Coordinates of C-alpha atoms in Angstrom, one line a residue:
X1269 CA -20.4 -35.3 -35.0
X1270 CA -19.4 -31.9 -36.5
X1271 CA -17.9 -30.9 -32.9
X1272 CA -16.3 -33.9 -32.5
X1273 CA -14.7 -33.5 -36.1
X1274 CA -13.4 -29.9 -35.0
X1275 CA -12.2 -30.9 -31.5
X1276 CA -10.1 -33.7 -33.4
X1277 CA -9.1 -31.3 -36.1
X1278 CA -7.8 -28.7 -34.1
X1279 CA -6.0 -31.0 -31.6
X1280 CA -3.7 -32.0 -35.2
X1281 CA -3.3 -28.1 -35.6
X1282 CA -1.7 -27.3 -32.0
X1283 CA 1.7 -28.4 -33.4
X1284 CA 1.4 -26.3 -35.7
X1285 CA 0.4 -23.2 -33.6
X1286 CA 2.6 -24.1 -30.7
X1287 CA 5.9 -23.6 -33.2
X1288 CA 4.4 -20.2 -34.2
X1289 CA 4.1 -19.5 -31.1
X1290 CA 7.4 -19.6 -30.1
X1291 CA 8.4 -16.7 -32.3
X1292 CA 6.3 -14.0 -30.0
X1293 CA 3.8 -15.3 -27.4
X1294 CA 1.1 -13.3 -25.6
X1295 CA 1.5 -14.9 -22.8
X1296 CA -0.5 -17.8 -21.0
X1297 CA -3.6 -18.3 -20.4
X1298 CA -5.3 -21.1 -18.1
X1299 CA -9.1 -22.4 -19.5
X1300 CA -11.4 -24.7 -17.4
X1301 CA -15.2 -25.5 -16.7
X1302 CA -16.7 -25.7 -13.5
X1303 CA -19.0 -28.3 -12.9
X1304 CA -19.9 -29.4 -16.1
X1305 CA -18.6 -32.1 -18.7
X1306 CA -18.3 -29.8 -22.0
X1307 CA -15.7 -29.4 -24.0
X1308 CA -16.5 -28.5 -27.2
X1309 CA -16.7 -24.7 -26.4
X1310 CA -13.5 -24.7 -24.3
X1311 CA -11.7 -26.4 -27.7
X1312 CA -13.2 -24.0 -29.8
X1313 CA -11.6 -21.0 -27.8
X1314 CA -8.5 -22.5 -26.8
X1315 CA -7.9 -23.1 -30.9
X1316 CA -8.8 -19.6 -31.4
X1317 CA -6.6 -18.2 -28.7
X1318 CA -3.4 -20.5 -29.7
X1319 CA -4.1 -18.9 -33.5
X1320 CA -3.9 -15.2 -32.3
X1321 CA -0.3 -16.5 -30.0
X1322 CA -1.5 -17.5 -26.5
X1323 CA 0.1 -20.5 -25.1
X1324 CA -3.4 -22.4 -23.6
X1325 CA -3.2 -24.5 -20.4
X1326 CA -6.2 -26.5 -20.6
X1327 CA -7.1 -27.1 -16.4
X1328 CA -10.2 -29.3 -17.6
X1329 CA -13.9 -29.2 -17.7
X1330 CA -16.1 -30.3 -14.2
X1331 CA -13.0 -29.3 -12.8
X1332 CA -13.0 -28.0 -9.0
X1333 CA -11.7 -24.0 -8.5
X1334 CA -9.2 -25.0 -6.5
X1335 CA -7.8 -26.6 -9.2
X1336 CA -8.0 -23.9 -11.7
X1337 CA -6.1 -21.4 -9.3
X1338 CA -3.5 -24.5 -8.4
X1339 CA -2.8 -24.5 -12.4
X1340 CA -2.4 -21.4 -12.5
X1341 CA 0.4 -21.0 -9.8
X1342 CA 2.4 -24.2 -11.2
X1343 CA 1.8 -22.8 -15.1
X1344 CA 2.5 -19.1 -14.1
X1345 CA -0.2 -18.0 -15.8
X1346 CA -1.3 -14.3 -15.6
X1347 CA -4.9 -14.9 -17.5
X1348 CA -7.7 -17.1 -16.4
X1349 CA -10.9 -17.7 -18.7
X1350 CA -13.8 -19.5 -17.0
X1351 CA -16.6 -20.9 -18.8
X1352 CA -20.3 -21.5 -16.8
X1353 CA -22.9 -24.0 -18.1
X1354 CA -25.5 -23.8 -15.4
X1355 CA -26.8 -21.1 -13.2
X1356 CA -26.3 -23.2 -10.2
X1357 CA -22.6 -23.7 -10.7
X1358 CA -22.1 -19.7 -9.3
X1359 CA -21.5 -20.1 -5.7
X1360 CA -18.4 -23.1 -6.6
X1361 CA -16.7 -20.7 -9.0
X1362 CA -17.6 -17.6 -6.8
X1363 CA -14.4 -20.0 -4.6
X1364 CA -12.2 -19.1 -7.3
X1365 CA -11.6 -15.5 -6.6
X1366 CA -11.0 -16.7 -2.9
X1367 CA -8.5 -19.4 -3.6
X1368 CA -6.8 -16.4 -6.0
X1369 CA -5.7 -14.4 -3.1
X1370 CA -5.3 -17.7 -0.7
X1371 CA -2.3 -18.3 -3.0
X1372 CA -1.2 -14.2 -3.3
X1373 CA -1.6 -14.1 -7.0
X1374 CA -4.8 -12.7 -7.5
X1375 CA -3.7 -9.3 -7.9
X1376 CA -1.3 -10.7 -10.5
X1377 CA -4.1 -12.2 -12.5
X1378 CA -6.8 -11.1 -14.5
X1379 CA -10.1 -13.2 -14.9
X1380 CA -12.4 -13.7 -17.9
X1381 CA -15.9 -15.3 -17.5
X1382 CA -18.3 -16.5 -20.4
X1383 CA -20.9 -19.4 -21.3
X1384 CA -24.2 -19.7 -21.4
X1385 CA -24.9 -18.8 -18.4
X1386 CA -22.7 -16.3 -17.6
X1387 CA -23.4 -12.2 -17.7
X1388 CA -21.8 -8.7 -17.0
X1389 CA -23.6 -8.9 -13.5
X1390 CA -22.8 -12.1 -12.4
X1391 CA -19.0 -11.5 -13.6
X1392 CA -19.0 -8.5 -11.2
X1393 CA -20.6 -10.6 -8.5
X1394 CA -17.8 -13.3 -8.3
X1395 CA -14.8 -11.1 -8.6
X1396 CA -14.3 -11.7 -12.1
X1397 CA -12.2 -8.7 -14.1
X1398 CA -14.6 -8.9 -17.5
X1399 CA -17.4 -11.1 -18.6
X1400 CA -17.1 -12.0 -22.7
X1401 CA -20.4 -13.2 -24.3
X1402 CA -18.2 -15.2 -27.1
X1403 CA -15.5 -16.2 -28.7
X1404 CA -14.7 -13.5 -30.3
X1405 CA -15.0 -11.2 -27.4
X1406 CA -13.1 -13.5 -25.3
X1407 CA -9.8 -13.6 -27.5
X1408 CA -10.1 -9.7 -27.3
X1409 CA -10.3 -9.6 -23.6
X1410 CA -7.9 -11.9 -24.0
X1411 CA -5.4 -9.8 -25.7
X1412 CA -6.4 -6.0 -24.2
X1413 CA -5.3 -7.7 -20.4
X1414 CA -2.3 -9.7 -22.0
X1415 CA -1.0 -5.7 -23.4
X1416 CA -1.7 -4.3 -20.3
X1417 CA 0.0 -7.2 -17.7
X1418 CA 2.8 -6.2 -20.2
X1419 CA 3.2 -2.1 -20.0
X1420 CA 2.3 -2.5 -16.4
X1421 CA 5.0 -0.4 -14.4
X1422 CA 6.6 -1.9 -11.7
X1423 CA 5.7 -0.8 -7.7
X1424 CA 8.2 1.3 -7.2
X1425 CA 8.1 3.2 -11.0
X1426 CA 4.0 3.6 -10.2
X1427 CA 5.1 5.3 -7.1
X1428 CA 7.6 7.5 -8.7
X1429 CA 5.7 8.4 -11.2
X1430 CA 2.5 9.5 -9.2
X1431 CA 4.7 11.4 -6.8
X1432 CA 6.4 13.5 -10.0
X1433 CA 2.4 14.2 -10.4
X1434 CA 2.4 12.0 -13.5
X1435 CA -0.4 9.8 -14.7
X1436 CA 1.2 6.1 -13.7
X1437 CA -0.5 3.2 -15.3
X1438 CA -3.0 2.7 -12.4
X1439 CA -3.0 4.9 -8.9
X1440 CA -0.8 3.1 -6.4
X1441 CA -2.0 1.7 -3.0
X1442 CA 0.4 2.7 -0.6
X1443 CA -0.3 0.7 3.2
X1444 CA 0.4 2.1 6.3
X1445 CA -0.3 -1.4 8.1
X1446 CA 1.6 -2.6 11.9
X1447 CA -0.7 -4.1 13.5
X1448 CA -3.1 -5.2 10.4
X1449 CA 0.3 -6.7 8.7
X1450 CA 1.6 -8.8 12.1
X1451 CA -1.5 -10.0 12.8
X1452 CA -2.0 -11.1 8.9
X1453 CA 1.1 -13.1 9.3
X1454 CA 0.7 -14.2 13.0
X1455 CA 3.4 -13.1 14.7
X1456 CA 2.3 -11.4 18.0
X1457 CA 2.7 -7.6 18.1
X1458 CA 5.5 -7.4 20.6
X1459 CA 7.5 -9.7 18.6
X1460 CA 7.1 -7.7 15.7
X1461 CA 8.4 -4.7 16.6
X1462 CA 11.1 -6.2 18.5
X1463 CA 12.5 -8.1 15.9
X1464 CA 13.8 -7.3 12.4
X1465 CA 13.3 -10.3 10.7
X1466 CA 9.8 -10.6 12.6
X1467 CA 8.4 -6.6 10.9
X1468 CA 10.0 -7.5 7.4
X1469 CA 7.7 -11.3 7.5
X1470 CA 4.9 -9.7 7.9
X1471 CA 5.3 -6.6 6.1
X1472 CA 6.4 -9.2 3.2
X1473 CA 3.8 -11.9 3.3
X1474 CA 0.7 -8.9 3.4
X1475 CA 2.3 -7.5 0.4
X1476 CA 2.6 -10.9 -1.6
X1477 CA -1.3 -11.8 -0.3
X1478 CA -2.8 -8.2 -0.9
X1479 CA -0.8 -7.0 -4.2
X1480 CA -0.2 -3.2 -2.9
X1481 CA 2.6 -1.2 -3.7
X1482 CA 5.1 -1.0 -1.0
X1483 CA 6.2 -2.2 2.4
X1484 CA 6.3 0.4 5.5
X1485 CA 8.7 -0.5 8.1
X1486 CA 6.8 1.9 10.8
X1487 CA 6.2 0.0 14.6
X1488 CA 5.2 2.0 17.2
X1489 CA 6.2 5.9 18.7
X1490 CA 8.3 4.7 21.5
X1491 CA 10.8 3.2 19.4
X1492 CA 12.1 6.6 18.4
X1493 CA 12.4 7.8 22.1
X1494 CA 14.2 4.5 23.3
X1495 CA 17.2 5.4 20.9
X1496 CA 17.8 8.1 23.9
X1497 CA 16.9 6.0 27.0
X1498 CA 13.4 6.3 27.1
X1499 CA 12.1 3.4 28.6
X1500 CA 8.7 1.3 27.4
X1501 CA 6.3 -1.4 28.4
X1502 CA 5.8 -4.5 25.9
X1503 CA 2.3 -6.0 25.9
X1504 CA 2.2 -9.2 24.8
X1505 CA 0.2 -8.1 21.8
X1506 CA -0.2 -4.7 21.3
X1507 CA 1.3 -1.6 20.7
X1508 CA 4.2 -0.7 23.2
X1509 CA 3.8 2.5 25.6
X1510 CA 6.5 4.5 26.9
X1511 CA 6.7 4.2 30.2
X1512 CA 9.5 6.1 31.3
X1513 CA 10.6 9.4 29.5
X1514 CA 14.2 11.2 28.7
X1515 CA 12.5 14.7 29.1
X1516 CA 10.9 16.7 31.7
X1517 CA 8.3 19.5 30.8
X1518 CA 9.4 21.1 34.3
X1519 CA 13.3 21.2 33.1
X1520 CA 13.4 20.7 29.8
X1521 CA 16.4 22.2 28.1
X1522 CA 18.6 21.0 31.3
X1523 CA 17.5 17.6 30.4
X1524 CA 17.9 18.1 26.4
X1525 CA 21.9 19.1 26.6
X1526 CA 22.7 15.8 28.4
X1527 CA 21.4 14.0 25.5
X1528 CA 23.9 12.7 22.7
X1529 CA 23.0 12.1 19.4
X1530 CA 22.4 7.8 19.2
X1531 CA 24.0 6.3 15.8
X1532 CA 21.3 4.6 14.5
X1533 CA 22.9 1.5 13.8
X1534 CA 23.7 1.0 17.8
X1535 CA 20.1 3.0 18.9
X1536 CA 18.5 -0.4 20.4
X1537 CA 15.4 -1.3 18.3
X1538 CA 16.1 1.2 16.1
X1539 CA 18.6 -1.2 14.6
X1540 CA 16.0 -3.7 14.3
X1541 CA 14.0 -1.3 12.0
X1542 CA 17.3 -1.1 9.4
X1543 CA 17.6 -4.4 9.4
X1544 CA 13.8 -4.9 9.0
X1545 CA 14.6 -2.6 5.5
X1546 CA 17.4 -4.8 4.4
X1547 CA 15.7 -7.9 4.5
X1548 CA 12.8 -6.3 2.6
X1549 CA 15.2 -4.9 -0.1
X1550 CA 16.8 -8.3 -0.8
X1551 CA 13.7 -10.4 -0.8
X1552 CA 11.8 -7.9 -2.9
X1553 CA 14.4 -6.9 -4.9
X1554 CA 15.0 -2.7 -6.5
X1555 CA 11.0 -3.0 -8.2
X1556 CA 9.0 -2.9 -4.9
X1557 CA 9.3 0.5 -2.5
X1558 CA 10.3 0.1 1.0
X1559 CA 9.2 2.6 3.3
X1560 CA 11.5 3.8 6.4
X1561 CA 9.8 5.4 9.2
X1562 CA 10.7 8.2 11.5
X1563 CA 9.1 10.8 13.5
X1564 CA 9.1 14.4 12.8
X1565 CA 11.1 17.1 14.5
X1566 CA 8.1 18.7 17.2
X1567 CA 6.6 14.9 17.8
X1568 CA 9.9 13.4 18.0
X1569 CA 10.3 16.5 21.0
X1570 CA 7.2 15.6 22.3
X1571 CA 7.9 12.0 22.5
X1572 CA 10.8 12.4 24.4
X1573 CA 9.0 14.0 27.4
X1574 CA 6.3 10.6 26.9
X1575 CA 3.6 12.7 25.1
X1576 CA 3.1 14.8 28.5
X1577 CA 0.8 17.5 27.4
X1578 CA 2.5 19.8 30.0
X1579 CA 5.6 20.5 27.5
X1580 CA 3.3 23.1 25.5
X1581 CA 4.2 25.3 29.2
X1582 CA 7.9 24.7 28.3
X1583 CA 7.2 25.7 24.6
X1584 CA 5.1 29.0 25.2
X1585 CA 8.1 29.8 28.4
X1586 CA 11.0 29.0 26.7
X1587 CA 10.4 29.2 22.7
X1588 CA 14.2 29.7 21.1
X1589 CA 15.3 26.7 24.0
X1590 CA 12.4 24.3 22.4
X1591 CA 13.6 26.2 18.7
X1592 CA 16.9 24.9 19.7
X1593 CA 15.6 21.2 20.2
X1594 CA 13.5 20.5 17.5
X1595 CA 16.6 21.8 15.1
X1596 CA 18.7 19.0 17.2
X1597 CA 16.0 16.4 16.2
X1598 CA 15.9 17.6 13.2
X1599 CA 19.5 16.6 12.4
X1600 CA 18.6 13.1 13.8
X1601 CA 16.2 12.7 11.3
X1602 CA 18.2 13.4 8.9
X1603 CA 20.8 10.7 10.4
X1604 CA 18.2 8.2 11.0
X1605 CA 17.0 8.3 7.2
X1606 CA 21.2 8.4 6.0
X1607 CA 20.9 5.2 7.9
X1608 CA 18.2 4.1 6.1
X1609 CA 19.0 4.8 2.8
X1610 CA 21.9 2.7 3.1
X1611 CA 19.4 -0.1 4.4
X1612 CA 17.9 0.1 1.2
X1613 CA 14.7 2.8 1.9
X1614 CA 13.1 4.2 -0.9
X1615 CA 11.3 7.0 0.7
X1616 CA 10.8 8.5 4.4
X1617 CA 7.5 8.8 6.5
X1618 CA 7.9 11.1 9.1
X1619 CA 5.2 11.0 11.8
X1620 CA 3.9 14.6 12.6
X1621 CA 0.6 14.5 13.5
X1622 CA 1.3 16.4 16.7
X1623 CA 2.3 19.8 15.0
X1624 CA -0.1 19.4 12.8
X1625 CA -3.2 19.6 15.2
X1626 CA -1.8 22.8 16.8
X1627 CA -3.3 26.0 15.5
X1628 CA -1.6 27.5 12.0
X1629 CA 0.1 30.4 13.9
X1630 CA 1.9 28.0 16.6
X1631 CA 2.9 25.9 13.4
X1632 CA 4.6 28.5 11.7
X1633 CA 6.1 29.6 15.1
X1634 CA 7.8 26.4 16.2
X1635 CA 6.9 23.4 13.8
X1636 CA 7.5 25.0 10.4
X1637 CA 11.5 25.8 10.0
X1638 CA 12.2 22.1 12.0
X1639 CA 9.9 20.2 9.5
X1640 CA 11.5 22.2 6.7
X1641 CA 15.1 21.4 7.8
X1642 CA 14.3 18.0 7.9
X1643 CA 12.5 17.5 4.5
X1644 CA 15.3 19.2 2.9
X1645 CA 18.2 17.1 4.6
X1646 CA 16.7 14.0 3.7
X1647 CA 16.1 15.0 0.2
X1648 CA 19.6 15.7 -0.4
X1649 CA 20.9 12.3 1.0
X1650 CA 18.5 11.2 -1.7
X1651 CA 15.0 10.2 -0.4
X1652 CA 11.8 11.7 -0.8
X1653 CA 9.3 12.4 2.2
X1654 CA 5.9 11.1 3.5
X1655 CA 4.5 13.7 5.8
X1656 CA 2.2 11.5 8.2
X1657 CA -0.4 13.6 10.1
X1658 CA -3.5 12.0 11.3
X1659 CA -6.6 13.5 13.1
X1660 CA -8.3 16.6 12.1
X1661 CA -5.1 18.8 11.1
X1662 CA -7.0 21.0 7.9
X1663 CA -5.9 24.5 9.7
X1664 CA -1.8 23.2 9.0
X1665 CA -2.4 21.6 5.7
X1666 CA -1.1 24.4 3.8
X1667 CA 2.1 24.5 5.4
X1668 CA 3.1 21.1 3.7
X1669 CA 3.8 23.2 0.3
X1670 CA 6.8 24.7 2.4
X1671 CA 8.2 21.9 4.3
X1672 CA 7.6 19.5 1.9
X1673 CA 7.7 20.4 -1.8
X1674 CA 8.0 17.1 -4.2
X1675 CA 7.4 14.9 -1.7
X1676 CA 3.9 13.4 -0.3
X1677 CA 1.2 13.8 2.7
X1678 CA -0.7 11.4 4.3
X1679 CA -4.0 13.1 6.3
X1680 CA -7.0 11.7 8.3
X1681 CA -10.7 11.8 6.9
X1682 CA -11.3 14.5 9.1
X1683 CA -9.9 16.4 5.8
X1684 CA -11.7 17.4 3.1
X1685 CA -10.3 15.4 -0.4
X1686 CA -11.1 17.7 -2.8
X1687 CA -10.4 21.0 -0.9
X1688 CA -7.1 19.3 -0.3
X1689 CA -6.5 18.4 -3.7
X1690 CA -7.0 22.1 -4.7
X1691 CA -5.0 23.5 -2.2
X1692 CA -2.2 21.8 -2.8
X1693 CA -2.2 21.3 -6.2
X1694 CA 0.8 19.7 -7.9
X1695 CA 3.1 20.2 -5.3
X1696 CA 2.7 17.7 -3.0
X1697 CA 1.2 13.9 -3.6
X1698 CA -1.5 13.0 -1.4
X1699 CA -1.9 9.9 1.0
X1700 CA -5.2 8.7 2.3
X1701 CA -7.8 9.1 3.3
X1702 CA -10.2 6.7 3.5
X1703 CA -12.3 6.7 7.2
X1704 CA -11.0 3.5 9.0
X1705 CA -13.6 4.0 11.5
X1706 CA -16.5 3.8 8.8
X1707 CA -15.0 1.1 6.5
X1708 CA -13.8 -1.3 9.6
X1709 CA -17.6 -2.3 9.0
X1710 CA -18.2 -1.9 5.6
X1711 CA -19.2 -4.7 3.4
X1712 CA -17.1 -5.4 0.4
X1713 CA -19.5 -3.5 -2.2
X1714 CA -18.8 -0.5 0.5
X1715 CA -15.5 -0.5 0.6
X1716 CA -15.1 -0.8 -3.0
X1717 CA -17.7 2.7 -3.5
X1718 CA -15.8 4.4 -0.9
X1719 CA -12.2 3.5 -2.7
X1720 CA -13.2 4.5 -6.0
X1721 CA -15.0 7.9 -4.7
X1722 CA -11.7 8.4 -3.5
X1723 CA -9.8 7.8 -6.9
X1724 CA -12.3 10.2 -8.9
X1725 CA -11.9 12.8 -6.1
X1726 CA -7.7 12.9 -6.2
X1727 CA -6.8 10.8 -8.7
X1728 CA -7.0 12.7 -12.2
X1729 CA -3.6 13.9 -13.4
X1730 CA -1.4 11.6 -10.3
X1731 CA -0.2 12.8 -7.3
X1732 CA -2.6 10.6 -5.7
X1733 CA -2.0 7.7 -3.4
X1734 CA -4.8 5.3 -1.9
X1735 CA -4.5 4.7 1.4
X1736 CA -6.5 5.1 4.9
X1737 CA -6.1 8.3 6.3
X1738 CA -4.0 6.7 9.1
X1739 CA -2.6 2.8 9.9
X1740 CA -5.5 0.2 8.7
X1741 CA -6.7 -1.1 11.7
X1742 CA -5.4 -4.7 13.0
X1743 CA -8.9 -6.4 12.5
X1744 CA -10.3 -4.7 9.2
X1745 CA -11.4 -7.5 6.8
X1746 CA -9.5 -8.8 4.3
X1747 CA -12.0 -8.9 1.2
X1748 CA -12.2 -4.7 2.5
X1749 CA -8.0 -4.2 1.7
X1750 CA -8.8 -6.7 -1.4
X1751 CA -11.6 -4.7 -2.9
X1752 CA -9.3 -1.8 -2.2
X1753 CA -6.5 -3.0 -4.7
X1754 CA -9.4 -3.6 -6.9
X1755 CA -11.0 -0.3 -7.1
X1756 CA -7.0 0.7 -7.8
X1757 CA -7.2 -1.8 -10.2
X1758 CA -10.4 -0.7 -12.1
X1759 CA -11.2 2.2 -11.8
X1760 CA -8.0 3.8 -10.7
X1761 CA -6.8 2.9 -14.0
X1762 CA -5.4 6.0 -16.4
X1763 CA -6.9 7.9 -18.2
X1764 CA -9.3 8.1 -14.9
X1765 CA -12.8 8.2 -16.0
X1766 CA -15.6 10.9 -15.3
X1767 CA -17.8 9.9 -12.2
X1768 CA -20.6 8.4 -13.0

């Protein structure tokens, strides 16, 4: 009787709250039961949440998951509280994180679970972001995620931020996803990277499922060399090969001066990458990052003769000729990203793995003044620069301090983190560089260890990026890339915390 008498009383007081309300709100927040009838305790915390300025959407008790998450897409709720009964109600609401991400909001919502038989460890177990044993702690919960949701920075500011080596509100997961994104969205692999619209759907809808922090408009290598009549091979769903190359190791330079420099917009798929950006830019709008892709002065080169191991004769033979070349692809990056800018990019990766595995004294021979000239024009037309360089490249990492001051490096797990992080200091951000090969099989619990190692490693003070050490592979789980926006989420959240 006395619960009945306070469910009724507070049900006349909601007027009166709801018109408070609308003088500041805290935001919304949906409340339901699964599989159970009771209501009393839901009342009792929806009256105390509407008193402190939430605006409650009641999804019901013995209501299904599915349902909460639907409510909370058609309410645009950012807070979820979850009340559990009975023990044997877990596995149905362990759906709800699920149905979260099936809908692409889970990353924009935070989760509260409490009731009787709820608990810190089965909280962590289905996903949720905090268990609250009452009331009380609930509303706080409650109101510490509503303050948060609100100073959160946008994408693009948490990139920025990190990349001036300042503490953002969480570190940022930057992807470097092709294959992983097309197949996400269905669209075989050759289509992908043939077509604009094609690269920018799936680079869109993994972003909207997964909640990172950018879009990377990369495809494949051969893309770069068909701008000067290379020729490739399309599989029907995987990554295209070049088949037919503009330069020969065994005449080199002869073959180089017949080459003109392709305008980007007219440089066959090449254009399909630009317009790839714009799409991106207008769908997303100036808060998310887009990512234009381009390779580096001495892999560019290399690509141009198909990858043939035999130009490192032509090099060692004929070092100012090759000089000559990488400075002439150099200015085509710089085109390229002009091009790009105006597409809407917000920063430049810049493939360059290939220098990067040669030893330091043949980098600072050939790679080193090409790389630098390249950096430096595309920071003055007003981007900054992702240096990509997978594989087991620790002998160049030092060089990236010269080529690439105030802008960022992505490198393979081959690469120490912490070594790295104290060589380089606060001059560069780094990218990466979590093993693909390891993590591929990983269970969730794994993946989530392995992220937040990371984020203690790198993370204190910015400059810090989570990401695979190269492209996430095309069939790495899902829950894996979603406990990795978790681990950003939790304990990549500033001030970092000591490791435990």
């Amino acid at each position: 009787m006395a619960a009945a008498a306070f469910e009724i009383g507070s049900a006349q007081l909601v007027p009166i709250l709801e018109k408070e309300r609308e003088k500041e709100s805290l935001g919304k927040i949906v409340l339901g039961v699964v599989e159970g009838p009771w209501t009393i305790g839901k009342s009792i915390v929806a009256a105390n949440l509407r008193a402190q300025g939430f605006e409650v959407i009641d999804a019901g008790s013995d209501v299904a998951p599915e349902k909460i998450a639907e409510t909370t897409v058609e309410s645009d709720a950012n807070l979820v509280a979850l009340g559990i009964y009975l023990t044997h109600a877990a596995p149905e609401l362990a759906k709800l994180d699920d149905e979260l991400w099936k809908l692409g909001i889970r990353h924009k919502v935070r989760t509260i679970l409490s009731g009787p038989a709820s608990s810190p460890q089965l909280a962590k177990k289905l996903g949720m972001d905090a268990y609250a044993s009452d009331v009380k702690d609930i509303v706080a919960k409650a109101k510490e995620f509503a303050a948060e949701l609100r100073e959160e920075l946008t994408p693009l500011e948490r990139m920025m931020t990190s990349l001036k080596h300042k503490e953002p509100d969480r570190v940022p997961v930057i992807p470097f996803a092709q294959t992983f994104s097309a197949k996400f969205a269905g669209i075989p692999f050759s289509v992908y990277v043939s077509k604009g619209y094609a690269m920018a759907e799936g680079q869109i809808k993994a972003y909207e499922a997964f909640g990172w922090d950018a879009v990377c408009m990369s495809s494949d290598v051969a893309i770069f060399a068909e701008a000067f009549g290379a020729k490739a091979e399309f599989p029907p769903d995987d990554i295209p090969r070049i088949a037919k190359p503009v330069l020969s190791p065994w005449n080199m330079y002869e073959d180089y001066k017949k080459l003109n420099m392709p305008d980007p917009w007219k440089a066959g798929r090449m254009v399909e990458s630009l317009r790839a950006i714009e799409i991106a830019k207008k769908e997303l709008g100036p808060d998310v990052p887009v990512i234009g892709w381009i390779e580096g002065p001495f892999q560019g080169v290399a690509l141009l003769t198909g990858g043939d191991p035999m130009t490192l004769f032509f090099v060692k033979d004929h070092p100012d000729e090759f000089r000559e070349i990488l400075d002439f692809y150099a200015d085509w990056n710089i085109e390229v990203a002009r091009a790009m800018y105006e597409a809407g990019a917000d920063l430049i990766g810049a493939g360059e793995a290939a220098a990067y595995w040669m030893s330091p004294q043949f980098f600072e021979e050939f790679a080193l003044a090409a790389e630098r000239k390249a950096c430096q024009g595309i920071n003055k037309v007003g981007l900054p620069v992702l240096i990509h360089c997978c594989g087991y490249v620790p002998q160049c990492i030092q060089f990236i301090k010269d080529t690439n001051p105030g802008g960022a490096i992505q490198f393979d797990y081959q690469v120490d983190l912490a070594w790295a992080k104290k060589l380089i200091g606060d001059t560069v951000t780094i990218m990466g560089n979590l093993n693909y090969n390891k993590l591929i099989n990983a269970t969730p619990d794994e993946m989530y260890a392995d992220c937040a190692n990371s984020i203690y490693t790198a993370g204190p003070g910015g400059g810090y990026w989570l990401a695979f050490g190269c492209e996430i592979p095309r069939d790495m789980p899902y829950k894996n890339i979603q406990q990795m926006v978790r681990a950003a989420k939790s304990v990549g959240k500033y001030p970092i915390q000591k490791r435990p």
